[in-house]
Tab-separated table of C-alpha atoms and ligand atoms in Angstrom:
chain	number	residue	atom	x	y	z
A	1152	UNK	CA	47.995	103.295	74.632
A	1153	UNK	CA	45.813	106.315	75.433
A	1154	UNK	CA	45.393	104.975	78.956
A	1155	UNK	CA	49.091	104.721	79.477
A	1156	UNK	CA	49.674	108.249	78.168
A	1157	UNK	CA	47.039	109.406	80.618
A	1158	UNK	CA	48.876	107.811	83.500
A	1159	UNK	CA	52.082	109.385	82.293
A	1160	UNK	CA	50.545	112.873	82.221
A	1161	UNK	CA	49.059	112.419	85.697
A	1162	UNK	CA	52.411	111.226	86.976
A	1163	UNK	CA	54.131	114.229	85.442
A	1164	UNK	CA	51.620	116.594	87.071
A	1165	UNK	CA	52.123	114.880	90.404
A	1166	UNK	CA	55.891	115.177	90.106
A	1167	UNK	CA	55.596	118.900	89.282
A	1168	UNK	CA	53.152	119.491	92.143
A	1169	UNK	CA	55.375	117.642	94.547
A	1170	UNK	CA	58.328	119.751	93.501
A	1171	UNK	CA	56.527	123.060	93.949
A	1172	UNK	CA	54.616	122.178	97.125
A	1173	UNK	CA	57.925	121.150	98.532
A	1174	UNK	CA	59.347	124.534	97.467
A	1175	UNK	CA	62.855	123.135	97.728
A	1176	UNK	CA	65.499	123.405	95.093
A	1177	UNK	CA	68.798	121.523	95.025
A	1178	UNK	CA	71.648	123.973	94.413
A	1179	UNK	CA	74.850	122.073	95.056
A	1180	UNK	CA	76.110	118.578	95.814
A	1181	UNK	CA	79.424	117.360	97.170
A	1182	UNK	CA	79.955	113.613	97.124
A	1183	UNK	CA	82.742	112.039	99.146
A	1184	UNK	CA	83.115	108.460	97.941
A	1185	UNK	CA	85.169	105.436	98.854
A	1186	UNK	CA	86.669	103.580	95.877
A	1187	UNK	CA	84.775	100.488	94.816
A	1188	UNK	CA	85.840	96.785	95.205
A	1189	UNK	CA	89.604	96.294	95.245
A	1190	UNK	CA	91.894	93.337	95.687
A	1191	UNK	CA	93.101	92.719	99.277
A	1192	UNK	CA	95.754	95.154	100.489
A	1193	UNK	CA	98.061	92.655	102.134
A	1194	UNK	CA	100.193	90.253	100.192
A	1195	UNK	CA	101.516	88.418	103.293
A	1196	UNK	CA	98.275	86.688	104.213
A	1197	UNK	CA	99.610	83.198	103.512
A	1198	UNK	CA	101.421	83.264	106.893
A	1199	UNK	CA	98.102	83.481	108.740
A	1200	UNK	CA	96.608	80.143	107.705
A	1201	UNK	CA	97.546	76.666	106.486
A	1202	UNK	CA	94.821	77.013	103.821
A	1203	UNK	CA	95.357	78.426	100.338
A	1204	UNK	CA	94.081	81.907	99.516
A	1205	UNK	CA	92.146	82.489	96.295
A	1206	UNK	CA	93.898	84.083	93.330
A	1207	UNK	CA	93.029	87.601	92.205
A	1208	UNK	CA	93.360	88.739	88.601
A	1209	UNK	CA	94.286	92.306	89.472
A	1210	UNK	CA	97.347	93.606	91.318
A	1211	UNK	CA	97.395	94.080	95.106
A	1212	UNK	CA	95.184	96.991	96.161
A	1213	UNK	CA	93.849	97.669	92.680
A	1214	UNK	CA	90.237	98.263	91.703
A	1215	UNK	CA	88.802	95.066	90.215
A	1216	UNK	CA	86.926	94.956	86.914
A	1217	UNK	CA	83.754	94.294	88.865
A	1218	UNK	CA	84.538	97.266	91.102
A	1219	UNK	CA	84.719	99.459	88.014
A	1220	UNK	CA	81.430	98.033	86.739
A	1221	UNK	CA	79.696	98.662	90.084
A	1222	UNK	CA	81.009	102.208	90.184
A	1223	UNK	CA	79.641	102.895	86.711
A	1224	UNK	CA	76.262	101.567	87.925
A	1225	UNK	CA	76.374	103.985	90.844
A	1226	UNK	CA	77.170	106.741	88.372
A	1227	UNK	CA	74.269	105.845	86.090
A	1228	UNK	CA	72.013	106.157	89.094
A	1229	UNK	CA	73.496	109.495	90.156
A	1230	UNK	CA	73.147	110.912	86.636
A	1231	UNK	CA	69.424	110.071	86.783
A	1232	UNK	CA	69.071	111.476	90.266
A	1233	UNK	CA	70.892	114.722	89.403
A	1234	UNK	CA	68.597	115.104	86.424
A	1235	UNK	CA	65.478	114.287	88.422
A	1236	UNK	CA	66.338	116.858	91.085
A	1237	UNK	CA	66.795	119.414	88.322
A	1238	UNK	CA	70.424	120.127	89.249
A	1239	UNK	CA	71.809	118.757	85.972
A	1240	UNK	CA	68.994	118.759	83.448
A	1241	UNK	CA	69.264	116.735	80.258
A	1242	UNK	CA	72.481	116.765	78.263
A	1243	UNK	CA	76.158	117.163	79.043
A	1244	UNK	CA	77.234	119.358	81.934
A	1245	UNK	CA	80.158	121.754	81.456
A	1246	UNK	CA	83.510	121.555	83.249
A	1247	UNK	CA	82.333	124.435	85.434
A	1248	UNK	CA	79.357	122.433	86.590
A	1249	UNK	CA	80.946	119.081	87.431
A	1250	UNK	CA	84.346	118.201	88.902
A	1251	UNK	CA	85.435	114.642	89.649
A	1252	UNK	CA	88.630	114.485	91.695
A	1253	UNK	CA	90.440	111.349	92.894
A	1254	UNK	CA	93.408	110.462	95.056
A	1255	UNK	CA	96.413	109.140	93.131
A	1256	UNK	CA	95.997	105.458	94.022
A	1257	UNK	CA	95.011	103.232	91.102
A	1258	UNK	CA	91.791	102.202	92.861
A	1259	UNK	CA	90.636	105.774	93.439
A	1260	UNK	CA	91.671	106.982	89.964
A	1261	UNK	CA	89.931	104.075	88.267
A	1262	UNK	CA	86.810	104.461	90.437
A	1263	UNK	CA	86.621	108.096	89.341
A	1264	UNK	CA	87.063	107.130	85.688
A	1265	UNK	CA	84.346	104.501	85.991
A	1266	UNK	CA	82.052	107.073	87.590
A	1267	UNK	CA	82.653	109.545	84.775
A	1268	UNK	CA	82.019	106.822	82.176
A	1269	UNK	CA	78.765	105.820	83.814
A	1270	UNK	CA	77.399	109.286	84.441
A	1271	UNK	CA	78.883	111.450	81.697
A	1272	UNK	CA	80.206	108.887	79.217
A	1273	UNK	CA	79.331	110.897	76.133
A	1274	UNK	CA	80.468	114.231	77.513
A	1275	UNK	CA	83.814	116.026	77.701
A	1276	UNK	CA	84.034	115.618	81.497
A	1277	UNK	CA	87.140	113.770	82.715
A	1278	UNK	CA	88.349	112.509	86.089
A	1279	UNK	CA	91.093	114.606	87.657
A	1280	UNK	CA	93.952	113.581	89.906
A	1281	UNK	CA	97.302	115.270	90.519
A	1282	UNK	CA	100.190	114.274	88.293
A	1283	UNK	CA	102.120	112.166	90.797
A	1284	UNK	CA	102.271	108.617	92.086
A	1285	UNK	CA	102.630	109.823	95.677
A	1286	UNK	CA	99.512	110.229	97.788
A	1287	UNK	CA	97.731	113.501	97.036
A	1288	UNK	CA	98.249	115.655	100.170
A	1289	UNK	CA	94.529	116.539	100.125
A	1290	UNK	CA	93.591	112.886	100.607
A	1291	UNK	CA	96.609	111.616	102.536
A	1292	UNK	CA	95.262	110.610	105.999
A	1293	UNK	CA	98.501	111.116	107.910
A	1294	UNK	CA	99.517	112.568	111.257
A	1295	UNK	CA	100.803	116.120	110.753
A	1296	UNK	CA	100.865	118.163	113.940
A	1297	UNK	CA	104.299	117.731	115.526
A	1298	UNK	CA	103.371	119.098	118.960
A	1299	UNK	CA	103.714	116.861	121.997
A	1300	UNK	CA	100.275	117.902	123.326
A	1301	UNK	CA	98.587	116.732	120.137
A	1302	UNK	CA	100.483	113.467	120.251
A	1303	UNK	CA	99.321	112.875	123.807
A	1304	UNK	CA	95.715	113.720	122.973
A	1305	UNK	CA	95.611	111.483	119.916
A	1306	UNK	CA	97.374	108.586	121.600
A	1307	UNK	CA	94.960	108.840	124.524
A	1308	UNK	CA	92.024	108.683	122.103
A	1309	UNK	CA	93.428	105.601	120.429
A	1310	UNK	CA	94.108	103.895	123.780
A	1311	UNK	CA	90.532	104.671	124.802
A	1312	UNK	CA	89.212	103.065	121.616
A	1313	UNK	CA	91.447	100.021	122.106
A	1314	UNK	CA	90.172	99.633	125.671
A	1315	UNK	CA	86.620	99.659	124.352
A	1316	UNK	CA	87.181	96.751	121.978
A	1317	UNK	CA	84.755	93.867	122.473
A	1318	UNK	CA	86.004	91.482	119.841
A	1319	UNK	CA	86.449	88.227	121.746
A	1320	UNK	CA	83.601	86.432	119.965
A	1321	UNK	CA	84.753	87.624	116.544
A	1322	UNK	CA	88.397	86.686	117.271
A	1323	UNK	CA	87.366	83.247	118.459
A	1324	UNK	CA	85.396	82.631	115.292
A	1325	UNK	CA	88.272	83.868	113.126
A	1326	UNK	CA	90.839	81.728	115.009
A	1327	UNK	CA	88.808	78.697	113.958
A	1328	UNK	CA	88.076	79.758	110.380
A	1329	UNK	CA	91.718	80.324	109.464
A	1330	UNK	CA	93.079	77.653	111.848
A	1331	UNK	CA	95.537	80.181	113.209
A	1332	UNK	CA	97.199	77.668	115.535
A	1333	UNK	CA	98.463	75.734	112.508
A	1334	UNK	CA	99.697	78.807	110.628
A	1335	UNK	CA	103.248	79.969	109.967
A	1336	UNK	CA	102.915	83.045	112.187
A	1337	UNK	CA	101.997	80.723	115.040
A	1338	UNK	CA	105.093	78.609	114.440
A	1339	UNK	CA	107.535	81.452	113.764
A	1340	UNK	CA	106.121	84.359	115.840
A	1341	UNK	CA	104.045	82.476	118.442
A	1342	UNK	CA	101.044	84.440	117.184
A	1343	UNK	CA	98.496	81.636	117.650
A	1344	UNK	CA	95.384	83.260	119.092
A	1345	UNK	CA	93.806	86.628	118.283
A	1346	UNK	CA	92.518	86.854	121.871
A	1347	UNK	CA	96.006	86.717	123.350
A	1348	UNK	CA	98.001	89.443	121.596
A	1349	UNK	CA	98.335	93.120	122.514
A	1350	UNK	CA	97.595	95.949	120.092
A	1351	UNK	CA	100.374	98.508	119.852
A	1352	UNK	CA	99.947	102.036	118.564
A	1353	UNK	CA	102.306	103.265	115.864
A	1354	UNK	CA	102.434	107.058	115.980
A	1355	UNK	CA	104.760	108.540	113.368
A	1356	UNK	CA	104.421	112.063	111.961
A	1357	UNK	CA	103.928	111.819	108.201
A	1358	UNK	CA	102.373	108.338	108.448
A	1359	UNK	CA	98.827	107.116	108.960
A	1360	UNK	CA	97.854	106.481	112.577
A	1361	UNK	CA	98.464	102.783	112.842
A	1362	UNK	CA	98.303	99.730	115.046
A	1363	UNK	CA	100.085	96.387	115.027
A	1364	UNK	CA	98.790	93.266	116.697
A	1365	UNK	CA	95.660	91.123	116.578
A	1366	UNK	CA	93.297	93.866	115.381
A	1367	UNK	CA	95.465	94.799	112.390
A	1368	UNK	CA	96.158	91.190	111.422
A	1369	UNK	CA	92.547	90.061	111.796
A	1370	UNK	CA	91.469	93.120	109.811
A	1371	UNK	CA	93.732	92.119	106.924
A	1372	UNK	CA	92.167	88.666	106.916
A	1373	UNK	CA	88.611	90.007	107.073
A	1374	UNK	CA	89.373	92.535	104.347
A	1375	UNK	CA	90.355	89.687	102.071
A	1376	UNK	CA	87.230	87.673	102.956
A	1377	UNK	CA	84.797	90.507	102.426
A	1378	UNK	CA	86.379	91.681	99.174
A	1379	UNK	CA	86.229	88.140	97.773
A	1380	UNK	CA	82.581	87.976	98.835
A	1381	UNK	CA	81.809	91.282	97.097
A	1382	UNK	CA	83.829	90.218	94.074
A	1383	UNK	CA	81.404	87.315	93.653
A	1384	UNK	CA	83.906	84.503	94.072
A	1385	UNK	CA	82.538	80.966	94.426
A	1386	UNK	CA	81.438	80.103	97.987
A	1387	UNK	CA	84.423	77.791	98.541
A	1388	UNK	CA	86.787	80.667	97.639
A	1389	UNK	CA	85.282	82.981	100.250
A	1390	UNK	CA	86.787	81.960	103.603
A	1391	UNK	CA	86.889	78.375	102.270
A	1392	UNK	CA	83.098	78.217	102.495
A	1393	UNK	CA	83.167	78.662	106.274
A	1394	UNK	CA	81.174	81.873	106.529
A	1395	UNK	CA	77.665	80.812	105.636
A	1396	UNK	CA	75.317	82.796	107.867
A	1397	UNK	CA	74.607	86.547	107.805
A	1398	UNK	CA	75.131	86.546	111.599
A	1399	UNK	CA	78.686	85.309	111.048
A	1400	UNK	CA	79.369	88.151	108.621
A	1401	UNK	CA	77.857	90.625	111.064
A	1402	UNK	CA	80.007	89.337	113.924
A	1403	UNK	CA	83.240	89.131	111.915
A	1404	UNK	CA	82.865	92.501	110.195
A	1405	UNK	CA	82.979	94.102	113.645
A	1406	UNK	CA	86.728	93.653	113.168
A	1407	UNK	CA	86.734	95.863	110.073
A	1408	UNK	CA	84.581	98.489	111.800
A	1409	UNK	CA	86.764	98.540	114.900
A	1410	UNK	CA	89.993	98.801	112.922
A	1411	UNK	CA	88.656	101.990	111.321
A	1412	UNK	CA	87.162	103.123	114.619
A	1413	UNK	CA	90.542	102.933	116.395
A	1414	UNK	CA	92.572	104.423	113.554
A	1415	UNK	CA	90.328	107.195	112.196
A	1416	UNK	CA	87.273	107.812	114.361
A	1417	UNK	CA	88.336	110.110	117.223
A	1418	UNK	CA	87.993	113.866	117.165
A	1419	UNK	CA	91.540	115.193	117.707
A	1420	UNK	CA	93.042	112.485	115.541
A	1421	UNK	CA	90.539	113.063	112.731
A	1422	UNK	CA	90.973	116.833	112.816
A	1423	UNK	CA	94.709	116.429	112.306
A	1424	UNK	CA	94.500	113.675	109.708
A	1425	UNK	CA	91.646	115.119	107.632
A	1426	UNK	CA	92.542	118.808	107.799
A	1427	UNK	CA	93.584	119.273	104.145
A	1428	UNK	CA	90.511	117.430	102.876
A	1429	UNK	CA	88.240	119.417	105.191
A	1430	UNK	CA	89.781	122.665	103.950
A	1431	UNK	CA	89.237	121.502	100.395
A	1432	UNK	CA	85.569	120.724	101.134
A	1433	UNK	CA	85.201	124.182	102.672
A	1434	UNK	CA	86.577	125.871	99.550
A	1435	UNK	CA	84.146	123.905	97.378
A	1436	UNK	CA	81.224	125.332	99.338
A	1437	UNK	CA	82.703	128.834	99.250
A	1438	UNK	CA	83.448	128.884	95.545
A	1439	UNK	CA	81.547	131.588	93.718
A	1440	UNK	CA	79.643	130.922	91.524
A	1441	UNK	CA	79.030	127.543	93.153
A	1442	UNK	CA	80.046	124.490	91.162
A	1443	UNK	CA	76.968	122.268	90.993
A	1444	UNK	CA	78.539	118.850	91.484
A	1445	UNK	CA	81.844	117.806	93.051
A	1446	UNK	CA	82.705	114.107	93.389
A	1447	UNK	CA	85.745	113.110	95.466
A	1448	UNK	CA	87.218	109.607	95.403
A	1449	UNK	CA	89.220	108.582	98.435
A	1450	UNK	CA	89.406	105.838	101.036
A	1451	UNK	CA	87.448	104.614	104.064
A	1452	UNK	CA	90.030	106.484	106.159
A	1453	UNK	CA	88.980	109.728	104.433
A	1454	UNK	CA	85.268	109.186	105.010
A	1455	UNK	CA	85.736	108.146	108.632
A	1456	UNK	CA	88.078	110.984	109.555
A	1457	UNK	CA	85.921	113.616	107.841
A	1458	UNK	CA	82.815	112.365	109.670
A	1459	UNK	CA	84.621	112.242	112.990
A	1460	UNK	CA	86.194	115.690	112.595
A	1461	UNK	CA	82.897	117.345	111.655
A	1462	UNK	CA	80.975	115.568	114.425
A	1463	UNK	CA	78.598	113.183	112.702
A	1464	UNK	CA	76.106	111.309	114.850
A	1465	UNK	CA	76.143	107.524	114.991
A	1466	UNK	CA	74.536	105.996	111.926
A	1467	UNK	CA	73.633	102.569	110.660
A	1468	UNK	CA	73.626	101.292	107.117
A	1469	UNK	CA	70.907	98.631	106.760
A	1470	UNK	CA	71.788	95.643	104.563
A	1471	UNK	CA	75.506	96.334	104.868
A	1472	UNK	CA	78.088	94.815	107.218
A	1473	UNK	CA	80.626	97.614	106.832
A	1474	UNK	CA	80.290	101.167	108.167
A	1475	UNK	CA	82.060	102.541	105.075
A	1476	UNK	CA	81.406	100.011	102.290
A	1477	UNK	CA	83.179	100.141	98.916
A	1478	UNK	CA	81.582	102.617	96.505
A	1479	UNK	CA	79.607	104.141	99.426
A	1480	UNK	CA	79.138	107.900	99.307
A	1481	UNK	CA	78.556	110.713	101.758
A	1482	UNK	CA	76.309	113.082	99.804
A	1483	UNK	CA	76.296	116.662	101.110
A	1484	UNK	CA	73.378	118.556	99.571
A	1485	UNK	CA	72.702	122.283	99.630
A	1486	UNK	CA	69.007	122.904	99.178
A	1487	UNK	CA	67.139	126.233	99.048
A	1488	UNK	CA	63.739	126.748	100.552
A	1489	UNK	CA	62.317	129.047	97.896
A	1490	UNK	CA	59.513	130.326	100.145
A	1491	UNK	CA	61.851	131.662	102.806
A	1492	UNK	CA	65.026	131.880	100.662
A	1493	UNK	CA	66.921	129.939	103.319
A	1494	UNK	CA	69.683	127.498	102.457
A	1495	UNK	CA	69.485	124.060	104.036
A	1496	UNK	CA	71.878	121.157	104.438
A	1497	UNK	CA	70.937	117.534	103.989
A	1498	UNK	CA	73.427	114.675	104.205
A	1499	UNK	CA	72.880	111.083	103.161
A	1500	UNK	CA	74.947	107.948	102.923
A	1501	UNK	CA	74.258	106.409	99.521
A	1502	UNK	CA	75.602	102.889	99.166
A	1503	UNK	CA	75.137	99.508	97.597
A	1504	UNK	CA	73.836	96.723	99.854
A	1505	UNK	CA	76.011	93.625	100.205
A	1506	UNK	CA	73.547	91.827	97.889
A	1507	UNK	CA	73.602	94.621	95.302
A	1508	UNK	CA	77.388	94.399	95.330
A	1509	UNK	CA	77.685	90.608	95.213
A	1510	UNK	CA	74.951	90.332	92.546
A	1511	UNK	CA	76.292	93.341	90.569
A	1512	UNK	CA	72.807	94.848	90.395
A	1513	UNK	CA	72.324	97.568	87.825
A	1514	UNK	CA	70.997	100.726	89.477
A	1515	UNK	CA	68.472	103.327	88.397
A	1516	UNK	CA	65.815	105.572	89.936
A	1517	UNK	CA	63.565	102.501	89.767
A	1518	UNK	CA	66.090	100.222	91.513
A	1519	UNK	CA	68.173	102.638	93.544
A	1520	UNK	CA	71.118	102.074	95.870
A	1521	UNK	CA	70.265	102.473	99.553
A	1522	UNK	CA	69.971	105.882	101.204
A	1523	UNK	CA	70.604	106.408	104.908
A	1524	UNK	CA	70.255	109.713	106.695
A	1525	UNK	CA	73.317	111.335	108.269
A	1526	UNK	CA	73.276	114.093	110.833
A	1527	UNK	CA	75.770	116.433	112.450
A	1528	UNK	CA	75.771	116.831	116.228
A	1529	UNK	CA	75.957	120.592	115.861
A	1530	UNK	CA	73.373	120.881	113.102
A	1531	UNK	CA	70.263	119.001	114.182
A	1532	UNK	CA	68.093	117.868	111.320
A	1533	UNK	CA	64.324	118.331	111.132
A	1534	UNK	CA	62.028	115.387	110.418
A	1535	UNK	CA	62.850	115.635	106.693
A	1536	UNK	CA	66.578	115.564	107.357
A	1537	UNK	CA	67.338	119.267	106.806
A	1538	UNK	CA	69.411	121.527	109.036
A	1539	UNK	CA	70.099	125.264	108.598
A	1540	UNK	CA	73.039	125.957	106.287
A	1541	UNK	CA	74.160	128.843	108.563
A	1542	UNK	CA	74.843	126.315	111.273
A	1543	UNK	CA	76.837	124.111	108.913
A	1544	UNK	CA	78.754	127.210	107.806
A	1545	UNK	CA	79.846	127.733	111.426
A	1546	UNK	CA	81.236	124.198	111.492
A	1547	UNK	CA	83.078	124.857	108.223
A	1548	UNK	CA	84.447	128.152	109.581
A	1549	UNK	CA	85.875	126.307	112.580
A	1550	UNK	CA	87.984	124.032	110.356
A	1551	UNK	CA	90.815	126.585	110.236
A	1552	UNK	CA	91.172	126.277	114.028
A	1553	UNK	CA	91.153	122.483	114.053
B	2876	LIG	C1	65.383	114.087	83.113
B	2876	LIG	O1	64.241	114.375	83.887
B	2876	LIG	C2	63.080	114.656	83.144
B	2876	LIG	C3	61.970	114.968	84.109
B	2876	LIG	O2	62.394	115.849	85.109
B	2876	LIG	C4	62.717	113.463	82.281
B	2876	LIG	O3	61.632	113.823	81.437
B	2876	LIG	C5	63.891	113.054	81.423
B	2876	LIG	O4	63.604	111.850	80.752
B	2876	LIG	C6	65.104	112.838	82.290
B	2876	LIG	N1	66.251	112.553	81.465
B	2876	LIG	C7	67.056	111.511	81.706
B	2876	LIG	C8	68.209	111.381	80.792
B	2876	LIG	O5	66.859	110.744	82.620
B	2877	LIG	C1	75.999	107.515	75.273
B	2877	LIG	O1	75.372	107.429	74.007
B	2877	LIG	C2	74.927	106.126	73.663
B	2877	LIG	C3	74.419	106.172	72.237
B	2877	LIG	O2	73.513	107.228	72.060
B	2877	LIG	C4	73.869	105.685	74.670
B	2877	LIG	O3	73.418	104.395	74.391
B	2877	LIG	C5	74.452	105.715	76.077
B	2877	LIG	O4	73.444	105.429	77.033
B	2877	LIG	C6	75.033	107.093	76.394
B	2877	LIG	N1	75.739	107.050	77.647
B	2877	LIG	C7	75.495	107.883	78.646
B	2877	LIG	C8	76.311	107.691	79.883
B	2877	LIG	O5	74.678	108.791	78.588
B	2878	LIG	C1	82.801	106.580	116.022
B	2878	LIG	O1	83.021	107.115	117.306
B	2878	LIG	C2	81.844	107.456	118.013
B	2878	LIG	C3	82.277	108.157	119.292
B	2878	LIG	O2	83.210	107.412	119.987
B	2878	LIG	C4	81.044	106.198	118.270
B	2878	LIG	O3	79.851	106.503	118.942
B	2878	LIG	C5	80.722	105.534	116.932
B	2878	LIG	O4	80.067	104.309	117.164
B	2878	LIG	C6	81.972	105.308	116.120
B	2878	LIG	N1	81.611	104.867	114.775
B	2878	LIG	C7	81.999	103.704	114.288
B	2878	LIG	C8	81.531	103.411	112.882
B	2878	LIG	O5	82.704	102.922	114.870
């Protein structure tokens, strides 16, 4: 007993030393999160294969019960981390200290509620979303600028991305898995081979930048496969047991990455689509006194367009197939170097690995989610991942001119 107490005291001293030697204090955090596991978005998948799709308990596009559970696990972890960093010490934070804000979709609202339950379950904090069933304009990733020049720029970016697609191997594999040549869309629309079709751009002001063709259709199929895998369905209910190797998942999930890449990952496009959300993020950092913690729940389109608009460098998420996995979070941190009184920015991607998701692993400081470093092109990070806040402020100031 005495021995263990000893270890505890030494540990405590080490933690304190580490904190002071470091001389860094966390002042503010903004978390931009994707909702957690949802049911597949497309109801018309039965046309794409002669096989039967698995049944989902929840409505189309809704957060699943497991998604809510996983989000509360993330939240439990973040509550511990926010306490450990000293930003939210023991006890309930006030409404001035924490704000959790979600888009109006069921999956984002319920993710936010699950987060609040997990992190601040016994407190008076609640999840906010606007009182409407329409998309919240702050989160709505739609084309807005009506000028012809912008249209030309954005269309050119999308064409460029489409030209860069290297999906033949993935398409071939998917043709076989779903037996596309024996599907209804093959019979009725002569859509029998993902390698054959052309992708068309759909550019409509007030709508999301979109595409129709093999990439969109294959993405819908892959979305269903990967969500059923995350959901923990039996092997035979995930792509009828035909995706067995990690290399297959890696190859096929290129489709999901590229769909997002074409639709939300080019600079002019992202600056138009994400402008309201970027302005919102800017106001959060300018609010005085600063609110300690802001958690935003949106969609992969929000995360991708924000990263593209602000100029994030290429990143990889080990142990994940997706570039923006469900429940994954971009964590903007404002730190202060107390020796020099300079503010510093650090950005991480905090996410659950595919195994943590499929196994529904409970998370804590002892068994954390994964952390990957993110970096802005115009704010180079030092070896510890910090870049000068002044430089980030310049990027934020430029948002008005986007
Ligand atoms: C908060 O952190 C302190 C150490 O910084 C620790 O003693 C305490 O147990 C933590 N509280 C919770 C709820 O994790
Ligand atoms: C809420 O209180 C109960 C009972 O004290 C406790 O078991 C639970 O961990 C608390 N939840 C949170 C999120 O702090
Ligand atoms: C986003 O676009 C950049 C620039 O074209 C590219 O380097 C990067 O790989 C893309 N990211 C993803 C996740 O596709």
